[in-house]
PDB file of C-alpha atoms in Angstrom:
ATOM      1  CA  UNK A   1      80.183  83.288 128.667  1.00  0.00           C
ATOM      2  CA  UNK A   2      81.473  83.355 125.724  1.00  0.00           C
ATOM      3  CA  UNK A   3      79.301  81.490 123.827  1.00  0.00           C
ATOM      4  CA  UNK A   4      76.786  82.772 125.512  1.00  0.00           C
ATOM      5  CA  UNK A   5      77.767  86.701 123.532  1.00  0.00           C
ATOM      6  CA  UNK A   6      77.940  84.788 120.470  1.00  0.00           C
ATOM      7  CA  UNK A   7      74.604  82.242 120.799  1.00  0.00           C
ATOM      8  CA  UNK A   8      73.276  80.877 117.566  1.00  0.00           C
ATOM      9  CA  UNK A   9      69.334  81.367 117.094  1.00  0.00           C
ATOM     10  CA  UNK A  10      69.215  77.529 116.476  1.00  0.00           C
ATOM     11  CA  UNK A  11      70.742  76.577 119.831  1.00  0.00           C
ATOM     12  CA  UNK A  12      68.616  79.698 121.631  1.00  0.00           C
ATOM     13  CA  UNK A  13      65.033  78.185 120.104  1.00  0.00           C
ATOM     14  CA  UNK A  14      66.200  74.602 120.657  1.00  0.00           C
ATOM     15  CA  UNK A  15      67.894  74.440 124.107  1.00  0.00           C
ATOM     16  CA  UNK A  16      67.838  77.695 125.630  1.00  0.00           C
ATOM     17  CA  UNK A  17      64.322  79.056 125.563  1.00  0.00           C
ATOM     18  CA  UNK A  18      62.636  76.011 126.391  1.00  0.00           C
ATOM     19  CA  UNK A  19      63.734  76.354 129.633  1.00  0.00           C
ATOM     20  CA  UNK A  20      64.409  79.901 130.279  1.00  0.00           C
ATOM     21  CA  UNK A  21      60.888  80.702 129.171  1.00  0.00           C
ATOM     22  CA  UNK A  22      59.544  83.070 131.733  1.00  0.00           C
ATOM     23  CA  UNK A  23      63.061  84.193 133.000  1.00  0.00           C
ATOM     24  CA  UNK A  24      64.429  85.551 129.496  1.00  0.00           C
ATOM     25  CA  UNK A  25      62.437  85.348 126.741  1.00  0.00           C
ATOM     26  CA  UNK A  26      64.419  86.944 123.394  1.00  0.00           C
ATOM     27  CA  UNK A  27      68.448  85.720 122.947  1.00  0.00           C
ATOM     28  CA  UNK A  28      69.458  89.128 123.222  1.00  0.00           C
ATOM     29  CA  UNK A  29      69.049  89.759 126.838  1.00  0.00           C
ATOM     30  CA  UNK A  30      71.160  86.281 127.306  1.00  0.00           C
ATOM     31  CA  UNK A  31      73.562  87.924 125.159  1.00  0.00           C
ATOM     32  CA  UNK A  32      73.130  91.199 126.658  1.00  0.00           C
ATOM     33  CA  UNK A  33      74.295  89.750 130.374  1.00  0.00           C
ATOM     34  CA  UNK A  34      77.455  87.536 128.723  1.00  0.00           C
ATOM     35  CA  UNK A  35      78.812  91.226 127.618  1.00  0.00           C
ATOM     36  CA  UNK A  36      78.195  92.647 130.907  1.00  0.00           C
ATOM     37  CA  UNK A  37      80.377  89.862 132.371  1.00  0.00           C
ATOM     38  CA  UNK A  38      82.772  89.520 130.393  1.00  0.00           C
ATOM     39  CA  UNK A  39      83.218  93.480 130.397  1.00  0.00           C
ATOM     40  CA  UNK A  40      83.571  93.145 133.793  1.00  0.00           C
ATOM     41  CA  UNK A  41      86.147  90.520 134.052  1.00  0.00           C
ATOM     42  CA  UNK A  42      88.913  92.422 133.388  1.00  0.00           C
ATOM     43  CA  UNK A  43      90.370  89.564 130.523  1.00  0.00           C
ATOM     44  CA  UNK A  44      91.812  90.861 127.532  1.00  0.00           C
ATOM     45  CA  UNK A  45      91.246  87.966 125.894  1.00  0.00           C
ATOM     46  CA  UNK A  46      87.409  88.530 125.392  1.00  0.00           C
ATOM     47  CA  UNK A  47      88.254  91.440 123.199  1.00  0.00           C
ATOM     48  CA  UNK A  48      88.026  88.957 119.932  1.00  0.00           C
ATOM     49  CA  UNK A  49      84.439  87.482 120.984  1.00  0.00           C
ATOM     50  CA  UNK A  50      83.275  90.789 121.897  1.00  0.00           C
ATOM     51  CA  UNK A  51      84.913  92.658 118.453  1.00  0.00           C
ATOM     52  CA  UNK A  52      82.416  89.796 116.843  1.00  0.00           C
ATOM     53  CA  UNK A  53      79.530  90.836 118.845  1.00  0.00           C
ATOM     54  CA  UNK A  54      80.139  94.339 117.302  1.00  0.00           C
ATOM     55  CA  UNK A  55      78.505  92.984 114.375  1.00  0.00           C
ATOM     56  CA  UNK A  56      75.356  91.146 115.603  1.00  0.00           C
ATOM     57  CA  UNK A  57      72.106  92.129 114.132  1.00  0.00           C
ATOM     58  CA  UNK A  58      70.626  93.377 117.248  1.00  0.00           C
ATOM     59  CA  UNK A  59      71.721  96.784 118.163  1.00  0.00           C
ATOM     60  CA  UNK A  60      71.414  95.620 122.195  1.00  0.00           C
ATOM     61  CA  UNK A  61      74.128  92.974 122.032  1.00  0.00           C
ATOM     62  CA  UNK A  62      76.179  95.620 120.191  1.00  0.00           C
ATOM     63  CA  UNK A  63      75.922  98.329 122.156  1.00  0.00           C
ATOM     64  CA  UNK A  64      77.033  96.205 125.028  1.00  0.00           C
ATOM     65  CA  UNK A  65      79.405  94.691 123.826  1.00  0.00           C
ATOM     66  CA  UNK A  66      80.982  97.928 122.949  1.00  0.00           C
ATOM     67  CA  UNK A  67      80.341  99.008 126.566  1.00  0.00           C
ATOM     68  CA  UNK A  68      82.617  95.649 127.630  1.00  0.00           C
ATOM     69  CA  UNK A  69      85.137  96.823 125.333  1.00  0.00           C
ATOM     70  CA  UNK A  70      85.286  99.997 126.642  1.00  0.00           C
ATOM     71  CA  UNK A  71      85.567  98.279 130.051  1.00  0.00           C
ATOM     72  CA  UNK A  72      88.901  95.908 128.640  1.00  0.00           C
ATOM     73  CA  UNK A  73      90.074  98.774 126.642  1.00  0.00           C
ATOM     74  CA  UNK A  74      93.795  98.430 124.715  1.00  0.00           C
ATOM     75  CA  UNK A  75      94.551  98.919 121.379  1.00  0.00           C
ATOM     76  CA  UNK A  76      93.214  95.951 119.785  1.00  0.00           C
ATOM     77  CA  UNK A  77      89.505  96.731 121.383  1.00  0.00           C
ATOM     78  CA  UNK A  78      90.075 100.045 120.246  1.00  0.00           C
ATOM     79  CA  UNK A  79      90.729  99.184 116.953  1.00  0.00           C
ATOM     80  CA  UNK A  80      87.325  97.383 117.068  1.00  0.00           C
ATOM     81  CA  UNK A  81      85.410 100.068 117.960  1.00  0.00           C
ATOM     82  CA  UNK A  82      86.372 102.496 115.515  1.00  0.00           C
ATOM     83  CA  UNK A  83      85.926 100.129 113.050  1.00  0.00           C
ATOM     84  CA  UNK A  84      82.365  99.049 113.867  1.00  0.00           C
ATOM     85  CA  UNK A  85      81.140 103.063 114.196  1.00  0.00           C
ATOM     86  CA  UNK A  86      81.959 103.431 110.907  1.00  0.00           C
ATOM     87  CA  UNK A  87      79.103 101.221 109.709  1.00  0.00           C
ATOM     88  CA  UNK A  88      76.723 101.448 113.147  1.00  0.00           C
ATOM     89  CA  UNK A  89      73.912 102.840 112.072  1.00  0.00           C
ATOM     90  CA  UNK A  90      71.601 102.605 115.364  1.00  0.00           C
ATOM     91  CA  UNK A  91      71.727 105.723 117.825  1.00  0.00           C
ATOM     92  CA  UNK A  92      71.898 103.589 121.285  1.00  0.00           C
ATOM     93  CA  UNK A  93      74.012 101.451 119.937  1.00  0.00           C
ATOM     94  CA  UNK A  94      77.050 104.420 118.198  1.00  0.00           C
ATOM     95  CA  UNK A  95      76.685 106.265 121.818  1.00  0.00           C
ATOM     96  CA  UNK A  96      78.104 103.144 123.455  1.00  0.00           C
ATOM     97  CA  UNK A  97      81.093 102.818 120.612  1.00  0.00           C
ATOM     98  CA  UNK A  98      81.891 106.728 121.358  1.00  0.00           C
ATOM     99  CA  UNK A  99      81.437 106.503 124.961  1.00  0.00           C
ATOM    100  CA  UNK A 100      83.749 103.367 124.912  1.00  0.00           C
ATOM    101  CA  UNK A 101      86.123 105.316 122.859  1.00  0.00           C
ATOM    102  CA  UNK A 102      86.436 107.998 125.060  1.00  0.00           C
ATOM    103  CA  UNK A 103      87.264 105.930 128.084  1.00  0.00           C
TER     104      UNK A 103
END
């Protein structure tokens, strides 16, 4: 899964959506479901893959991925979060860093 969270666009055009066509069609919503289980697996030791997803271009993997984080919680996931609000600029996306905070 997690390199799934963190897929490159080359290996997404060249592997991925050949075959996953009609199923998922943009990387993010592949990226999108590796948060949501790895959020839900209860292993602290997503937190680093997921503190990188904080920073992906597209506001969906990162608001997710701040929801996962939220689900892991501690201090280093924590530390994550506050630092990627500081620069979030999308609405969705800083409502799932506060809402992760406050858990």
């Amino acid at each position: 899964m997690r390199k799934v969270l963190l897929l490159t666009d080359e290996y997404y055009e060249s592997v991925l959506k050949p075959v996953a066509y009609n199923y998922l069609r943009h990387k993010k919503y592949f990226q999108r479901n590796a948060a949501i289980a790895l959020g839900n697996s209860g292993d602290r030791s997503h937190v680093p893959y997921l503190a990188e997803a904080l920073r992906d271009p597209e506001p969906l993997v990162r608001g997710y991925a701040a929801w996962a984080l939220g689900r892991l919680g501690g201090a280093e996931a924590r530390s994550a979060l506050e630092n990627a609000l500081r620069d979030e600029t999308d609405e969705k996306a800083r409502g799932e860093m506060n809402s992760a905070l406050a858990a």
